[in-house]
Amino acid sequence: MNIHEYQAKEILNGFGIPVPRGRVALTSDQVERAAKEFGGRCVIKAQIYAGGRGKAGGVKLVHHPEQAQEFGKELFGKRLITPQTGPEGLKVRRILVEEAVEIAREFYLSITLDRNTSRYSLIASAEGGVEIEEVAKKSPEKIHVLPIDPFTGLRPYQARKIALALGLTGTVCEDCVELIQNLYRCCLEKDCSLVEINPLTVTKAGWLLAMDAKINFDDNAMFRHREYPDMMDYSQLDPLEINAGKYDLSYIKLSGNIGCMVNGAGLAMATLDVLKEFGGEPANFLDVGGGSTREKVAEAFKIILEDSDVKGVFVNIFGGIMRCDVIAQGIIEAASEVKCTLPIVVRMDGSKVEEGKQLLAESGLNVQTADTLGDGAQRIVSMLG
Ligand code: GDP
Ligand code: MN
């Protein structure tokens, strides 16, 4: 789960990590007022669920409150497109106004879950800022990676090693050691899959400051964090994803024209691969999970049909726990309700498969059934011709 920069900064601050003074604004008048409060010179930052804002024109240093207001007007409602947003971009509805800081140096610092080692890794670089992706590509030796042993945790000497590798000395170095340990504490206590400070800056006055912050929570830890849902900004999410979440369905939007309903993530991956193999382009995939009900299948099917990119639907379900006749009923119910005329191919197997196929055949829908994954994929691709 994503949160905004200003929320991430509040959390970091709660763990003793220094951040610039700032205010969140919802209107350009509020932007102006906040700018006045900070003496005119301030940084205006679009709050969206994506990085790369600096280069996309979402971050600006201004010198007067009027200039702040003007830029606020320009940003509100605008869709910012960055390498992390996808082609449609994300709409700006909140703006963070911060006191401007004189930067001496910019570092990169993060802790993230490394799924290969099943551990947190601390990642740091002396070449932080907006070019970090380039640094990682062109000179990976400038990025320091330290795997953290979950049993011993992050030891002070390890944090010091990183601070020294960043070229810090004296009190700033000691401040950084403390900051790194606080960052790790934050990561553990808040169950983050990522905490990132880029840039972590040393100001001209010699203080460490988290100038930007990004936090991702681990969705699986939702049950022990009552505070997570309240922090969610639904306006930043795909409405269909929100809807799917309500029914406990996993929905992922893709760029093609074939809607895919599957059960299980492994089968989903295989389905997408085989579709691609036959020249098809998936528009999305929706995982209805294991033991689903007819209602859930119907909701899932409706969500797929709501995506206007969908020109045909491919259902690939193995009825182990789930019965094929239940799946068929769900599809028929949803397709009839929204008067779907799109071609549908259903490949299902398992319990009550014959009953399921018969229900579909008698449904009057534009539906074909298939016995194998390859057969089904070929059919839907050729139906869309
Ligand atoms: P991102 O591009 O989405 O990662 O947004 P950032 O918050 O990292 O902002 C991009 C860049 O703007 C930073 O790398 C800084 O160089 C610059 N920036 C942000 N805040 C300030 C500030 O208070 N003063 C100055 N001089 N530059 C800033
Ligand atoms: Mn940044």
XYZ file of C-alpha atoms and ligand atoms in Angstrom:
414
model
C 0.000 0.000 0.000
C 1.191 3.439 -0.985
C 0.948 6.672 1.001
C 1.809 10.261 0.125
C 5.135 11.935 0.752
C 3.712 14.218 3.462
C 2.293 11.228 5.333
C 5.590 9.374 5.037
C 7.387 12.419 6.425
C 5.031 12.597 9.410
C 5.798 8.972 10.159
C 9.559 9.406 9.764
C 9.420 12.450 12.008
C 7.678 10.351 14.625
C 10.745 8.120 14.590
C 13.074 11.046 15.192
C 14.066 11.661 11.578
C 14.301 15.372 10.748
C 12.106 16.636 7.888
C 11.503 20.169 6.589
C 8.587 22.170 8.017
C 5.623 21.788 5.714
C 1.877 22.070 5.183
C -0.528 20.165 2.973
C -2.783 22.311 0.815
C -5.999 21.361 -0.976
C -6.523 24.698 -2.738
C -4.206 27.256 -4.319
C -5.242 29.792 -1.651
C -3.991 27.396 0.982
C -0.769 27.079 -0.996
C -0.390 30.860 -0.872
C -1.099 31.028 2.862
C 1.398 28.294 3.628
C 3.992 30.032 1.472
C 3.461 33.252 3.466
C 3.949 31.330 6.666
C 7.319 30.090 5.424
C 8.432 33.560 4.364
C 7.712 33.305 0.632
C 10.632 31.154 -0.418
C 9.386 27.601 -0.427
C 9.113 24.373 -2.357
C 5.784 23.352 -3.903
C 5.408 19.590 -4.266
C 2.638 17.685 -6.029
C 1.463 14.734 -3.948
C 0.850 11.706 -6.135
C 1.431 7.986 -5.679
C 4.580 8.037 -7.805
C 8.133 9.325 -7.842
C 9.976 11.124 -10.595
C 7.890 14.263 -9.968
C 10.868 16.584 -10.004
C 11.667 15.893 -13.636
C 7.984 15.890 -14.617
C 7.421 19.426 -13.337
C 5.739 18.465 -10.071
C 8.288 20.094 -7.765
C 9.174 23.781 -7.888
C 11.135 26.228 -5.817
C 9.255 29.545 -5.607
C 10.198 32.903 -4.118
C 6.912 34.691 -3.406
C 3.525 33.628 -2.055
C 1.879 34.818 -5.312
C 4.215 32.660 -7.336
C 3.350 29.748 -5.028
C -0.352 30.338 -5.602
C 0.116 30.536 -9.350
C 2.008 27.274 -9.471
C -0.592 25.721 -7.173
C -3.324 26.721 -9.668
C -1.328 25.158 -12.470
C -0.784 21.899 -10.569
C -4.190 21.218 -9.038
C -6.197 18.919 -11.261
C -3.296 18.363 -13.624
C -2.321 14.812 -14.494
C 1.370 14.357 -13.849
C 3.062 11.810 -16.036
C 6.305 10.350 -14.709
C 8.180 7.134 -15.520
C 6.377 5.601 -12.526
C 2.775 6.583 -13.349
C 2.006 4.928 -16.662
C 0.825 6.878 -19.716
C -2.371 8.325 -18.162
C -0.495 9.914 -15.280
C -1.931 10.684 -11.843
C -4.110 13.638 -10.893
C -2.790 16.153 -8.376
C -5.286 16.832 -5.587
C -2.954 17.612 -2.710
C 0.110 19.817 -2.616
C 2.831 19.893 -0.008
C 4.278 23.324 0.687
C 7.610 23.209 2.464
C 10.147 25.706 3.690
C 12.972 25.891 1.155
C 16.263 24.467 2.227
C 19.760 25.216 0.981
C 21.149 21.883 -0.095
C 24.853 21.100 0.201
C 24.751 17.393 -0.656
C 22.120 14.835 -1.695
C 22.216 11.150 -0.743
C 20.039 8.164 -1.418
C 18.948 5.986 1.512
C 16.353 3.250 1.678
C 15.393 0.019 3.349
C 13.426 -2.453 1.319
C 12.392 -6.085 1.444
C 14.680 -8.230 -0.659
C 12.462 -11.105 -1.713
C 15.424 -13.234 -2.803
C 17.039 -13.275 0.630
C 13.753 -12.773 2.544
C 15.452 -9.949 4.420
C 15.461 -6.220 4.598
C 18.302 -4.583 2.713
C 19.704 -1.172 3.469
C 20.603 0.654 0.260
C 22.636 3.850 0.205
C 24.450 6.030 -2.288
C 26.408 9.252 -2.132
C 24.891 10.130 -5.515
C 21.297 10.649 -4.460
C 18.659 12.882 -6.026
C 16.654 12.665 -9.188
C 19.299 10.700 -11.125
C 19.435 7.654 -8.834
C 18.011 5.262 -11.473
C 20.782 6.347 -13.864
C 23.437 5.817 -11.186
C 22.099 2.321 -10.523
C 22.289 1.528 -14.229
C 25.582 3.123 -15.191
C 27.687 2.832 -12.034
C 26.182 0.211 -9.736
C 29.406 0.219 -7.669
C 28.276 3.581 -6.278
C 25.292 1.912 -4.614
C 25.950 0.240 -1.278
C 23.716 -2.662 -0.305
C 23.697 -4.119 3.191
C 21.473 -7.125 3.936
C 20.094 -6.973 7.475
C 19.972 -10.103 9.590
C 16.480 -10.199 11.142
C 17.856 -11.893 14.273
C 20.591 -9.395 15.151
C 18.874 -6.451 13.501
C 20.799 -3.473 12.203
C 23.890 -2.937 14.395
C 25.325 0.538 15.037
C 28.661 -0.436 13.454
C 26.828 -1.380 10.251
C 25.014 1.934 10.178
C 28.371 3.681 10.763
C 29.948 1.779 7.892
C 27.219 3.073 5.587
C 27.500 6.647 6.906
C 31.263 6.538 6.302
C 30.741 5.075 2.836
C 28.594 8.134 2.091
C 31.653 10.224 2.911
C 30.245 11.715 6.101
C 32.475 12.684 9.018
C 32.163 14.208 12.469
C 28.774 15.047 13.962
C 26.876 14.671 10.666
C 28.230 11.135 10.466
C 26.975 10.367 13.982
C 23.610 11.971 13.137
C 23.422 9.720 10.108
C 24.159 6.597 12.165
C 21.250 7.500 14.420
C 19.018 8.311 11.445
C 19.732 4.965 9.785
C 18.842 3.106 12.977
C 15.652 5.128 13.316
C 14.775 4.320 9.731
C 15.141 0.621 10.453
C 12.985 0.940 13.571
C 10.320 2.669 11.488
C 10.494 -0.047 8.861
C 9.976 -2.814 11.432
C 7.335 -1.155 13.584
C 5.252 0.062 10.646
C 5.679 -3.162 8.628
C 6.983 -1.359 5.577
C 8.004 -3.061 2.369
C 9.879 0.126 1.480
C 11.079 3.256 3.246
C 13.034 5.545 0.989
C 14.623 8.939 1.524
C 15.782 10.455 -1.759
C 17.314 12.866 -1.386
C 18.581 12.689 2.161
C 20.337 16.006 2.289
C 23.019 17.722 4.264
C 21.971 21.363 4.363
C 24.402 24.227 3.939
C 24.053 24.762 7.675
C 25.263 21.196 8.234
C 22.061 19.411 9.233
C 20.706 16.133 7.928
C 17.207 16.411 6.507
C 14.872 13.968 4.745
C 13.910 16.098 1.760
C 11.725 13.491 0.098
C 10.163 10.355 1.570
C 8.375 7.333 0.227
C 6.804 4.565 2.269
C 5.057 1.398 1.123
C 3.227 -0.658 3.721
C 3.046 -4.406 3.491
C -0.642 -5.115 2.766
C -0.355 -8.423 4.599
C 0.251 -6.517 7.834
C -2.988 -4.534 7.482
C -4.635 -6.534 10.271
C -2.266 -5.137 12.888
C -2.286 -1.558 11.667
C -5.621 0.104 12.198
C -4.049 3.323 10.906
C -3.343 2.039 7.381
C -6.812 2.346 5.776
C -7.302 5.906 7.029
C -4.133 6.992 5.241
C -5.234 5.641 1.873
C -5.980 8.227 -0.827
C -8.507 6.486 -3.051
C -8.344 9.226 -5.662
C -4.879 7.931 -6.578
C -6.085 4.405 -7.289
C -7.774 2.845 -10.309
C -11.517 2.784 -9.440
C -11.761 -0.795 -10.680
C -8.929 -1.810 -8.367
C -10.771 -0.251 -5.441
C -13.940 -2.097 -6.379
C -12.047 -5.388 -6.690
C -10.476 -4.788 -3.269
C -13.966 -4.547 -1.717
C -14.747 -8.061 -2.889
C -11.298 -9.337 -1.957
C -10.383 -9.880 -5.605
C -6.966 -9.086 -7.043
C -7.334 -6.949 -10.154
C -4.439 -5.731 -12.245
C -4.937 -3.372 -15.179
C -2.881 -4.119 -18.277
C -2.751 -2.482 -21.697
C -4.383 -4.950 -24.141
C -8.007 -5.820 -25.035
C -8.674 -9.266 -23.547
C -10.151 -9.330 -20.053
C -8.917 -12.341 -18.064
C -10.656 -14.029 -15.173
C -8.586 -16.687 -13.473
C -8.177 -18.355 -10.126
C -4.773 -18.295 -8.489
C -1.756 -16.124 -9.287
C 0.178 -18.975 -10.901
C -2.633 -19.761 -13.309
C -2.947 -16.030 -13.992
C 0.692 -15.820 -15.077
C 0.373 -18.927 -17.233
C -2.799 -17.543 -18.823
C -1.130 -14.257 -19.741
C 1.889 -16.090 -21.150
C -0.203 -18.394 -23.325
C -2.407 -15.536 -24.547
C 0.717 -13.640 -25.579
C 2.062 -16.773 -27.233
C -0.950 -16.764 -29.564
C -0.681 -13.056 -30.257
C -3.284 -11.864 -27.740
C -2.921 -8.811 -25.486
C -4.449 -9.025 -22.001
C -6.396 -5.926 -20.853
C -6.210 -6.944 -17.225
C -6.275 -9.925 -15.020
C -8.591 -10.637 -12.216
C -7.890 -13.362 -9.715
C -11.056 -14.628 -8.025
C -9.051 -16.783 -5.609
C -9.783 -20.268 -4.408
C -13.145 -20.876 -2.748
C -15.325 -18.340 -4.509
C -19.075 -17.923 -4.555
C -21.376 -17.256 -7.489
C -21.757 -13.641 -6.296
C -18.025 -13.155 -6.230
C -17.592 -14.568 -9.735
C -20.397 -12.278 -10.921
C -18.748 -9.203 -9.324
C -15.427 -10.168 -10.826
C -16.965 -10.538 -14.259
C -18.689 -7.155 -13.998
C -15.433 -5.474 -13.002
C -13.768 -6.918 -16.085
C -16.593 -5.692 -18.318
C -16.439 -2.195 -16.828
C -13.007 -1.751 -18.346
C -13.794 -0.148 -21.707
C -10.576 -1.525 -23.207
C -12.003 -5.034 -22.921
C -13.225 -6.368 -26.269
C -13.451 -10.016 -25.252
C -13.160 -12.111 -22.106
C -11.110 -15.182 -21.441
C -12.015 -17.195 -18.367
C -9.503 -19.788 -17.274
C -10.455 -21.530 -14.078
C -9.567 -24.769 -12.474
C -12.484 -25.948 -10.416
C -10.870 -27.740 -7.534
C -12.375 -26.160 -4.468
C -14.631 -24.180 -6.728
C -17.283 -25.952 -8.767
C -17.506 -25.276 -12.490
C -21.304 -24.958 -12.441
C -21.004 -22.199 -9.835
C -18.507 -20.383 -12.040
C -20.845 -20.717 -15.022
C -23.771 -19.348 -13.002
C -21.714 -16.365 -11.910
C -20.664 -15.574 -15.478
C -24.223 -15.931 -16.819
C -25.661 -13.786 -14.044
C -23.174 -10.961 -14.602
C -23.187 -11.106 -18.399
C -26.998 -11.070 -18.552
C -27.265 -8.256 -16.027
C -24.994 -5.928 -18.000
C -26.271 -7.289 -21.347
C -22.820 -8.324 -22.467
C -22.494 -9.150 -26.155
C -18.704 -9.436 -26.223
C -17.159 -12.767 -27.176
C -16.366 -14.921 -24.165
C -14.227 -18.031 -24.060
C -14.404 -20.190 -20.985
C -11.840 -22.825 -20.291
C -12.609 -24.631 -17.103
C -11.897 -27.986 -15.663
C -12.542 -29.877 -12.461
C -15.661 -30.521 -10.373
C -18.961 -30.456 -12.260
C -17.332 -29.336 -15.503
C -20.004 -30.937 -17.726
C -22.809 -29.208 -15.810
C -20.948 -25.919 -16.119
C -20.463 -26.270 -19.855
C -24.077 -27.140 -20.370
C -25.255 -24.070 -18.451
C -23.051 -21.884 -20.638
C -24.202 -23.553 -23.844
C -27.840 -22.915 -22.924
C -27.254 -19.346 -21.746
C -27.695 -17.592 -25.092
C -24.459 -15.636 -24.529
C -21.759 -15.203 -27.165
C -19.723 -17.848 -25.404
C -17.488 -20.739 -26.434
C -15.961 -23.313 -24.161
C -12.513 -24.822 -24.490
C -10.878 -27.899 -23.047
C -7.301 -26.748 -22.835
C -5.554 -23.482 -22.080
C -3.948 -23.369 -25.532
C -7.255 -24.061 -27.269
C -9.028 -21.376 -25.225
C -6.338 -18.757 -25.825
C -6.381 -19.400 -29.579
C -10.163 -19.143 -29.699
C -10.434 -15.792 -27.943
C -7.592 -14.358 -30.029
C -9.221 -15.462 -33.281
C -12.689 -14.263 -32.151
C -11.220 -10.805 -31.743
C -9.474 -11.256 -35.087
P 10.834 13.226 -6.879
O 11.400 13.734 -8.166
O 9.408 12.743 -7.041
O 11.712 12.206 -6.233
O 10.728 14.504 -5.901
P 11.765 15.087 -4.810
O 11.002 15.431 -3.606
O 12.939 14.195 -4.607
O 12.236 16.448 -5.466
C 13.079 16.491 -6.602
C 14.271 17.385 -6.373
O 13.870 18.699 -6.028
C 15.166 16.955 -5.222
O 16.094 15.973 -5.595
C 15.852 18.246 -4.850
O 17.040 18.423 -5.609
C 14.870 19.319 -5.234
N 14.282 19.885 -3.997
C 13.282 19.381 -3.251
N 13.075 20.152 -2.162
C 14.002 21.151 -2.210
C 14.344 22.274 -1.363
O 13.758 22.531 -0.309
N 15.356 23.093 -1.781
C 16.027 22.881 -2.932
N 17.014 23.713 -3.270
N 15.749 21.834 -3.733
C 14.759 20.994 -3.388
Mn 12.860 12.049 -4.597
